[in-house]
Amino acid sequence: MAKKVLVVEDNELNLKLFCDLLQAHRFETEPVRDGREALDRARGYAPDLIVMDIQLPQVSGIELIELIKRDPVLASTPIMAVTAYAAKGDEQRIRAAGAEAYISKPVTVGQFMGAIRDLLGPDAITDPTPDAA
Ligand code: MN
């Protein structure tokens, strides 16, 4: 059965990039554009992994990570944080909130899939379809 990934990202281009990339590797994806919906959507979707943009308009991705990690059902779901501004101390704050992985934009395909492989194990990654990145 395909692994499910909830992708929380307000930037439409990044959202499409992440979802296309994941789908090319046979993941099922659920896009969330509004961070305020992230917790409810995660509860409903029961993902195997959450990709979390940190810079969201109405809420902080760091706060969302903290909320997810306090949720009894979602707490064990690995979170990969994606951030545009890697200021000093950012990675520490993101990890302290509970994220298992952290990558900074601009994201390369190798970095993105590599981080997912580290989180879910090599068996979770299917080779991409020939026409996809
Ligand atoms: Mn953003």
XYZ file of N, CA, C and O and ligand atoms in Angstrom:
533
model
N 0.844 -1.194 0.000
C 0.000 0.000 0.000
C 0.880 1.245 0.000
O 1.901 1.286 0.673
N 0.481 2.216 -0.769
C 1.276 3.452 -0.877
C 1.328 4.176 0.460
O 0.341 4.248 1.188
N 2.496 4.691 0.773
C 2.637 5.509 1.976
C 1.990 6.868 1.718
O 2.029 7.395 0.609
N 1.419 7.435 2.784
C 0.690 8.694 2.645
C 1.487 9.852 3.251
O 1.988 9.743 4.371
N 1.552 10.937 2.504
C 2.294 12.110 2.970
C 1.383 13.334 2.964
O 0.797 13.682 1.930
N 1.256 13.973 4.101
C 0.534 15.239 4.212
C 1.547 16.355 3.969
O 2.578 16.414 4.643
N 1.274 17.206 2.986
C 2.210 18.279 2.637
C 1.589 19.622 2.995
O 0.605 20.050 2.380
N 2.138 20.292 4.019
C 1.632 21.593 4.452
C 2.545 22.667 3.863
O 3.721 22.766 4.239
N 2.026 23.431 2.921
C 2.857 24.402 2.189
C 1.951 25.446 1.551
O 1.025 25.094 0.820
N 2.185 26.720 1.843
C 1.311 27.768 1.298
C 1.744 28.214 -0.098
O 0.961 28.807 -0.826
N 2.995 27.949 -0.467
C 3.474 28.357 -1.781
C 3.066 27.315 -2.817
O 3.473 26.147 -2.741
N 2.268 27.754 -3.779
C 1.660 26.832 -4.744
C 2.715 26.066 -5.559
O 2.564 24.875 -5.813
N 3.780 26.745 -5.955
C 4.822 26.095 -6.758
C 5.553 25.024 -5.960
O 5.800 23.924 -6.453
N 5.898 25.350 -4.713
C 6.564 24.362 -3.863
C 5.635 23.191 -3.555
O 6.060 22.034 -3.545
N 4.373 23.521 -3.314
C 3.392 22.471 -3.015
C 3.307 21.487 -4.182
O 3.335 20.273 -3.987
N 3.243 22.021 -5.390
C 3.169 21.170 -6.593
C 4.464 20.371 -6.765
O 4.421 19.180 -7.060
N 5.597 21.045 -6.559
C 6.885 20.360 -6.685
C 6.964 19.167 -5.729
O 7.299 18.047 -6.126
N 6.641 19.406 -4.457
C 6.749 18.338 -3.451
C 5.778 17.199 -3.777
O 6.143 16.023 -3.714
N 4.544 17.561 -4.116
C 3.542 16.517 -4.385
C 3.894 15.734 -5.654
O 3.779 14.500 -5.674
N 4.345 16.427 -6.705
C 4.732 15.736 -7.946
C 5.878 14.759 -7.690
O 5.873 13.624 -8.167
N 6.845 15.237 -6.941
C 8.022 14.430 -6.638
C 7.628 13.177 -5.843
O 8.059 12.058 -6.146
N 6.788 13.381 -4.852
C 6.344 12.252 -4.029
C 5.506 11.271 -4.840
O 5.684 10.053 -4.744
N 4.630 11.818 -5.663
C 3.781 10.940 -6.480
C 4.607 10.151 -7.497
O 4.302 9.004 -7.790
N 5.669 10.786 -8.014
C 6.548 10.083 -8.956
C 7.206 8.879 -8.290
O 7.555 7.907 -8.944
N 7.364 8.960 -6.969
C 7.922 7.849 -6.205
C 6.821 7.019 -5.562
O 7.055 6.313 -4.573
N 5.610 7.124 -6.123
C 4.449 6.301 -5.729
C 3.950 6.568 -4.316
O 3.356 5.686 -3.686
N 4.183 7.745 -3.810
C 3.541 8.110 -2.552
C 2.167 8.676 -2.867
O 1.939 9.230 -3.945
N 1.275 8.558 -1.891
C -0.009 9.233 -1.977
C 0.171 10.562 -1.259
O 0.827 10.594 -0.213
N -0.365 11.643 -1.805
C -0.139 12.946 -1.167
C -1.452 13.653 -0.875
O -2.444 13.488 -1.590
N -1.417 14.445 0.194
C -2.573 15.261 0.580
C -2.068 16.687 0.794
O -1.324 16.958 1.736
N -2.409 17.617 -0.096
C -1.918 18.981 0.060
C -2.740 19.790 1.060
O -3.969 19.704 1.074
N -2.058 20.565 1.892
C -2.731 21.481 2.820
C -2.120 22.864 2.620
O -0.942 23.074 2.872
N -2.928 23.795 2.119
C -2.420 25.139 1.822
C -2.543 26.078 3.015
O -1.800 27.036 3.135
N -3.517 25.829 3.874
C -3.763 26.698 5.024
C -3.339 25.960 6.295
O -3.950 24.953 6.670
N -2.294 26.488 6.951
C -1.758 25.835 8.132
C -2.784 25.661 9.239
O -2.674 24.739 10.049
N -3.803 26.525 9.280
C -4.817 26.431 10.324
C -5.618 25.148 10.210
O -6.272 24.730 11.166
N -5.574 24.521 9.018
C -6.297 23.263 8.815
C -5.413 22.042 9.080
O -5.891 20.900 9.053
N -4.121 22.274 9.299
C -3.161 21.170 9.273
C -3.468 20.074 10.300
O -3.423 18.879 9.968
N -3.785 20.469 11.519
C -3.985 19.475 12.581
C -5.204 18.589 12.289
O -5.112 17.358 12.358
N -6.327 19.227 11.944
C -7.534 18.454 11.629
C -7.327 17.570 10.413
O -7.770 16.416 10.388
N -6.666 18.121 9.416
C -6.440 17.343 8.190
C -5.521 16.155 8.475
O -5.708 15.071 7.935
N -4.518 16.367 9.325
C -3.615 15.273 9.679
C -4.377 14.179 10.425
O -4.187 12.983 10.174
N -5.261 14.587 11.332
C -6.052 13.598 12.083
C -6.931 12.787 11.147
O -7.091 11.574 11.308
N -7.496 13.439 10.160
C -8.386 12.759 9.227
C -7.649 11.868 8.231
O -8.153 10.827 7.826
N -6.465 12.284 7.842
C -5.735 11.588 6.770
C -4.843 10.475 7.304
O -4.544 9.524 6.600
N -4.407 10.576 8.550
C -3.499 9.601 9.171
C -2.273 9.332 8.295
O -2.050 8.208 7.847
N -1.455 10.365 8.055
C -0.307 10.203 7.157
C 0.813 9.383 7.780
O 0.898 9.237 9.001
N 1.686 8.841 6.902
C 2.900 8.156 7.352
C 4.028 9.145 7.565
O 5.037 8.831 8.207
N 3.865 10.334 6.990
C 4.893 11.379 7.074
C 4.216 12.728 6.845
O 3.263 12.828 6.081
N 4.731 13.744 7.529
C 4.241 15.109 7.306
C 5.398 15.970 6.833
O 6.459 15.994 7.468
N 5.205 16.650 5.697
C 6.163 17.644 5.228
C 5.605 19.007 5.647
O 4.473 19.347 5.301
N 6.376 19.746 6.445
C 5.855 20.980 7.049
C 6.694 22.199 6.669
O 7.849 22.313 7.068
N 6.085 23.091 5.897
C 6.694 24.391 5.650
C 6.682 25.168 6.971
O 5.703 25.106 7.721
N 7.768 25.868 7.267
C 7.820 26.616 8.525
C 7.210 28.011 8.375
O 6.532 28.511 9.271
N 7.424 28.648 7.225
C 6.888 29.995 6.999
C 5.496 29.915 6.377
O 5.346 29.739 5.173
N 4.486 30.036 7.240
C 3.095 30.016 6.799
C 2.461 31.341 7.206
O 2.871 31.948 8.195
N 1.448 31.810 6.454
C 0.903 33.138 6.723
C 0.215 33.307 8.082
O 0.452 34.274 8.778
N -0.648 32.377 8.463
C -1.450 32.612 9.683
C -0.918 31.930 10.928
O -1.240 32.322 12.038
N -0.141 30.889 10.740
C 0.391 30.157 11.889
C 1.860 29.863 11.653
O 2.330 29.871 10.524
N 2.565 29.566 12.726
C 3.961 29.178 12.583
C 4.050 27.670 12.417
O 3.387 26.909 13.147
N 4.860 27.239 11.473
C 5.071 25.812 11.288
C 5.648 25.168 12.538
O 5.356 24.012 12.841
N 6.442 25.933 13.278
C 7.027 25.404 14.514
C 5.926 25.091 15.534
O 5.938 24.043 16.169
N 4.940 26.014 15.638
C 3.815 25.762 16.553
C 3.024 24.532 16.117
O 2.569 23.737 16.953
N 2.855 24.402 14.805
C 2.113 23.235 14.296
C 2.841 21.938 14.626
O 2.216 20.947 14.993
N 4.158 21.965 14.511
C 4.944 20.768 14.853
C 4.733 20.425 16.329
O 4.510 19.268 16.689
N 4.756 21.465 17.178
C 4.550 21.231 18.616
C 3.166 20.625 18.881
O 3.022 19.695 19.677
N 2.148 21.158 18.197
C 0.787 20.646 18.386
C 0.676 19.194 17.919
O 0.046 18.360 18.581
N 1.285 18.902 16.785
C 1.244 17.528 16.246
C 1.932 16.571 17.215
O 1.445 15.474 17.484
N 3.062 17.014 17.761
C 3.818 16.133 18.654
C 3.135 15.968 20.013
O 3.477 15.080 20.779
N 2.161 16.832 20.325
C 1.398 16.690 21.571
C 0.127 15.869 21.367
O -0.568 15.541 22.333
N -0.196 15.600 20.111
C -1.406 14.836 19.809
C -1.119 13.351 20.011
O -0.171 12.825 19.441
N -1.931 12.676 20.843
C -1.616 11.278 21.163
C -1.545 10.367 19.934
O -0.753 9.428 19.903
N -2.372 10.634 18.935
C -2.392 9.767 17.751
C -1.292 10.145 16.754
O -0.635 9.295 16.166
N -1.078 11.451 16.588
C -0.138 11.914 15.558
C 1.317 11.973 16.020
O 2.228 12.082 15.204
N 1.516 11.901 17.334
C 2.855 12.151 17.893
C 3.961 11.323 17.250
O 5.085 11.789 17.094
N 3.641 10.101 16.866
C 4.682 9.221 16.332
C 4.901 9.410 14.828
O 5.775 8.777 14.235
N 4.119 10.266 14.203
C 4.269 10.510 12.756
C 5.502 11.380 12.512
O 5.596 12.481 13.056
N 6.463 10.894 11.698
C 7.648 11.713 11.456
C 7.314 13.000 10.698
O 6.441 13.010 9.832
N 8.010 14.063 11.063
C 7.806 15.364 10.420
C 9.110 15.828 9.792
O 10.159 15.839 10.435
N 9.023 16.210 8.520
C 10.160 16.820 7.851
C 9.839 18.297 7.648
O 8.921 18.651 6.910
N 10.598 19.159 8.314
C 10.394 20.594 8.204
C 11.156 21.125 6.998
O 12.255 20.678 6.685
N 10.522 22.092 6.315
C 11.155 22.746 5.169
C 11.107 24.240 5.444
O 10.046 24.799 5.726
N 12.263 24.886 5.373
C 12.278 26.301 5.701
C 13.080 27.115 4.696
O 14.060 26.640 4.126
N 12.626 28.339 4.461
C 13.288 29.217 3.492
C 14.442 29.962 4.130
O 15.460 30.211 3.488
N 14.284 30.345 5.377
C 15.314 31.140 6.036
C 15.959 30.325 7.137
O 15.347 30.081 8.169
N 17.178 29.911 6.920
C 17.876 29.143 7.940
C 18.742 30.090 8.760
O 19.951 30.159 8.585
N 18.097 30.868 9.605
C 18.833 31.757 10.497
C 19.490 30.927 11.592
O 19.103 29.784 11.828
N 20.454 31.529 12.249
C 21.153 30.843 13.328
C 20.152 30.404 14.396
O 19.314 31.183 14.827
N 20.209 29.170 14.795
C 19.315 28.672 15.832
C 18.015 28.100 15.305
O 17.266 27.482 16.038
N 17.735 28.314 14.014
C 16.484 27.826 13.443
C 16.372 26.308 13.518
O 15.356 25.770 13.947
N 17.449 25.645 13.074
C 17.401 24.182 13.059
C 17.171 23.652 14.465
O 16.389 22.717 14.677
N 17.824 24.279 15.440
C 17.680 23.859 16.839
C 16.226 24.027 17.312
O 15.676 23.147 17.968
N 15.622 25.185 16.965
C 14.233 25.444 17.362
C 13.290 24.433 16.717
O 12.360 23.943 17.350
N 13.540 24.162 15.446
C 12.678 23.235 14.715
C 12.804 21.819 15.286
O 11.807 21.123 15.481
N 14.011 21.423 15.605
C 14.217 20.091 16.183
C 13.662 20.017 17.597
O 13.101 18.998 17.997
N 13.802 21.123 18.358
C 13.263 21.154 19.719
C 11.739 21.027 19.697
O 11.139 20.450 20.599
N 11.111 21.552 18.650
C 9.650 21.439 18.518
C 9.238 19.992 18.250
O 8.099 19.620 18.498
N 10.162 19.195 17.735
C 9.872 17.771 17.555
C 10.051 17.246 16.138
O 9.800 16.068 15.884
N 10.482 18.093 15.205
C 10.673 17.616 13.833
C 11.830 16.625 13.780
O 12.862 16.836 14.408
N 11.639 15.537 13.039
C 12.670 14.505 12.924
C 13.696 14.852 11.848
O 14.802 14.334 11.850
N 13.302 15.705 10.894
C 14.230 16.078 9.819
C 13.982 17.519 9.435
O 12.920 18.090 9.706
N 14.978 18.092 8.785
C 14.954 19.510 8.489
C 15.729 19.737 7.195
O 16.867 19.271 7.073
N 15.124 20.387 6.219
C 15.868 20.791 5.030
C 15.537 22.242 4.705
O 14.471 22.748 5.050
N 16.483 22.935 4.075
C 16.230 24.334 3.753
C 16.081 24.520 2.248
O 16.671 23.799 1.447
N 15.237 25.484 1.893
C 14.984 25.829 0.499
C 16.154 26.675 -0.019
O 16.724 27.437 0.756
N 16.498 26.645 -1.289
C 15.859 25.814 -2.304
C 16.193 24.332 -2.130
O 17.331 23.990 -1.827
N 15.156 23.513 -2.281
C 15.275 22.089 -2.029
C 15.693 21.377 -3.317
O 15.112 21.620 -4.370
N 16.692 20.527 -3.232
C 17.039 19.707 -4.400
C 16.293 18.377 -4.285
O 15.923 17.948 -3.189
N 16.107 17.755 -5.435
C 15.398 16.473 -5.475
C 16.127 15.440 -4.616
O 15.511 14.725 -3.822
N 17.454 15.403 -4.745
C 18.234 14.420 -4.002
C 18.137 14.619 -2.504
O 18.014 13.651 -1.744
N 18.160 15.870 -2.096
C 18.070 16.213 -0.675
C 16.692 15.842 -0.116
O 16.571 15.244 0.955
N 15.678 16.190 -0.877
C 14.295 15.939 -0.457
C 14.033 14.434 -0.317
O 13.592 13.965 0.734
N 14.336 13.683 -1.376
C 14.071 12.247 -1.332
C 15.016 11.546 -0.353
O 14.640 10.564 0.281
N 16.232 12.061 -0.231
C 17.189 11.493 0.711
C 16.703 11.602 2.145
O 16.810 10.662 2.931
N 16.139 12.758 2.479
C 15.626 12.966 3.833
C 14.440 12.042 4.103
O 14.294 11.499 5.197
N 13.610 11.844 3.084
C 12.454 10.949 3.245
C 12.917 9.501 3.399
O 12.391 8.750 4.221
N 13.927 9.140 2.633
C 14.483 7.784 2.760
C 15.034 7.569 4.173
O 14.840 6.508 4.771
N 15.702 8.571 4.710
C 16.237 8.462 6.072
C 15.114 8.271 7.092
O 15.276 7.557 8.077
N 13.989 8.943 6.869
C 12.886 8.886 7.827
C 12.073 7.601 7.721
O 11.693 7.027 8.727
N 11.794 7.174 6.503
C 10.870 6.047 6.304
C 11.575 4.741 5.975
O 10.954 3.694 5.961
N 12.864 4.812 5.679
C 13.600 3.609 5.304
C 13.593 3.414 3.794
O 12.671 3.863 3.115
N 14.621 2.730 3.263
C 14.769 2.582 1.807
C 13.612 1.831 1.146
O 13.300 2.083 -0.007
N 12.954 0.942 1.896
C 11.861 0.170 1.304
C 10.647 1.031 0.971
O 9.801 0.644 0.167
N 10.556 2.201 1.606
C 9.403 3.075 1.366
C 9.505 3.804 0.032
O 8.517 4.305 -0.486
N 10.711 3.855 -0.531
C 10.934 4.627 -1.751
C 10.883 3.707 -2.969
O 11.665 2.767 -3.077
N 9.973 4.016 -3.872
C 9.891 3.296 -5.136
C 10.606 4.133 -6.186
O 10.549 5.353 -6.147
N 11.280 3.450 -7.137
C 11.935 4.207 -8.202
C 10.923 5.079 -8.929
O 9.781 4.681 -9.098
N 11.354 6.275 -9.338
C 10.403 7.162 -9.996
C 9.965 6.616 -11.352
O 10.657 5.828 -11.974
N 8.803 7.066 -11.774
C 8.340 6.737 -13.113
C 9.294 7.393 -14.109
O 9.826 8.463 -13.834
N 9.541 6.772 -15.274
C 10.579 7.239 -16.186
C 10.443 8.703 -16.627
O 11.442 9.371 -16.850
N 9.221 9.202 -16.721
C 9.043 10.566 -17.235
C 9.042 11.623 -16.138
O 8.815 12.784 -16.391
N 9.306 11.207 -14.913
C 9.242 12.176 -13.813
C 10.642 12.445 -13.237
O 11.587 11.718 -13.508
N 10.728 13.499 -12.487
C 12.005 13.888 -11.886
C 12.447 12.881 -10.836
O 11.636 12.395 -10.085
Mn 5.638 29.300 3.153
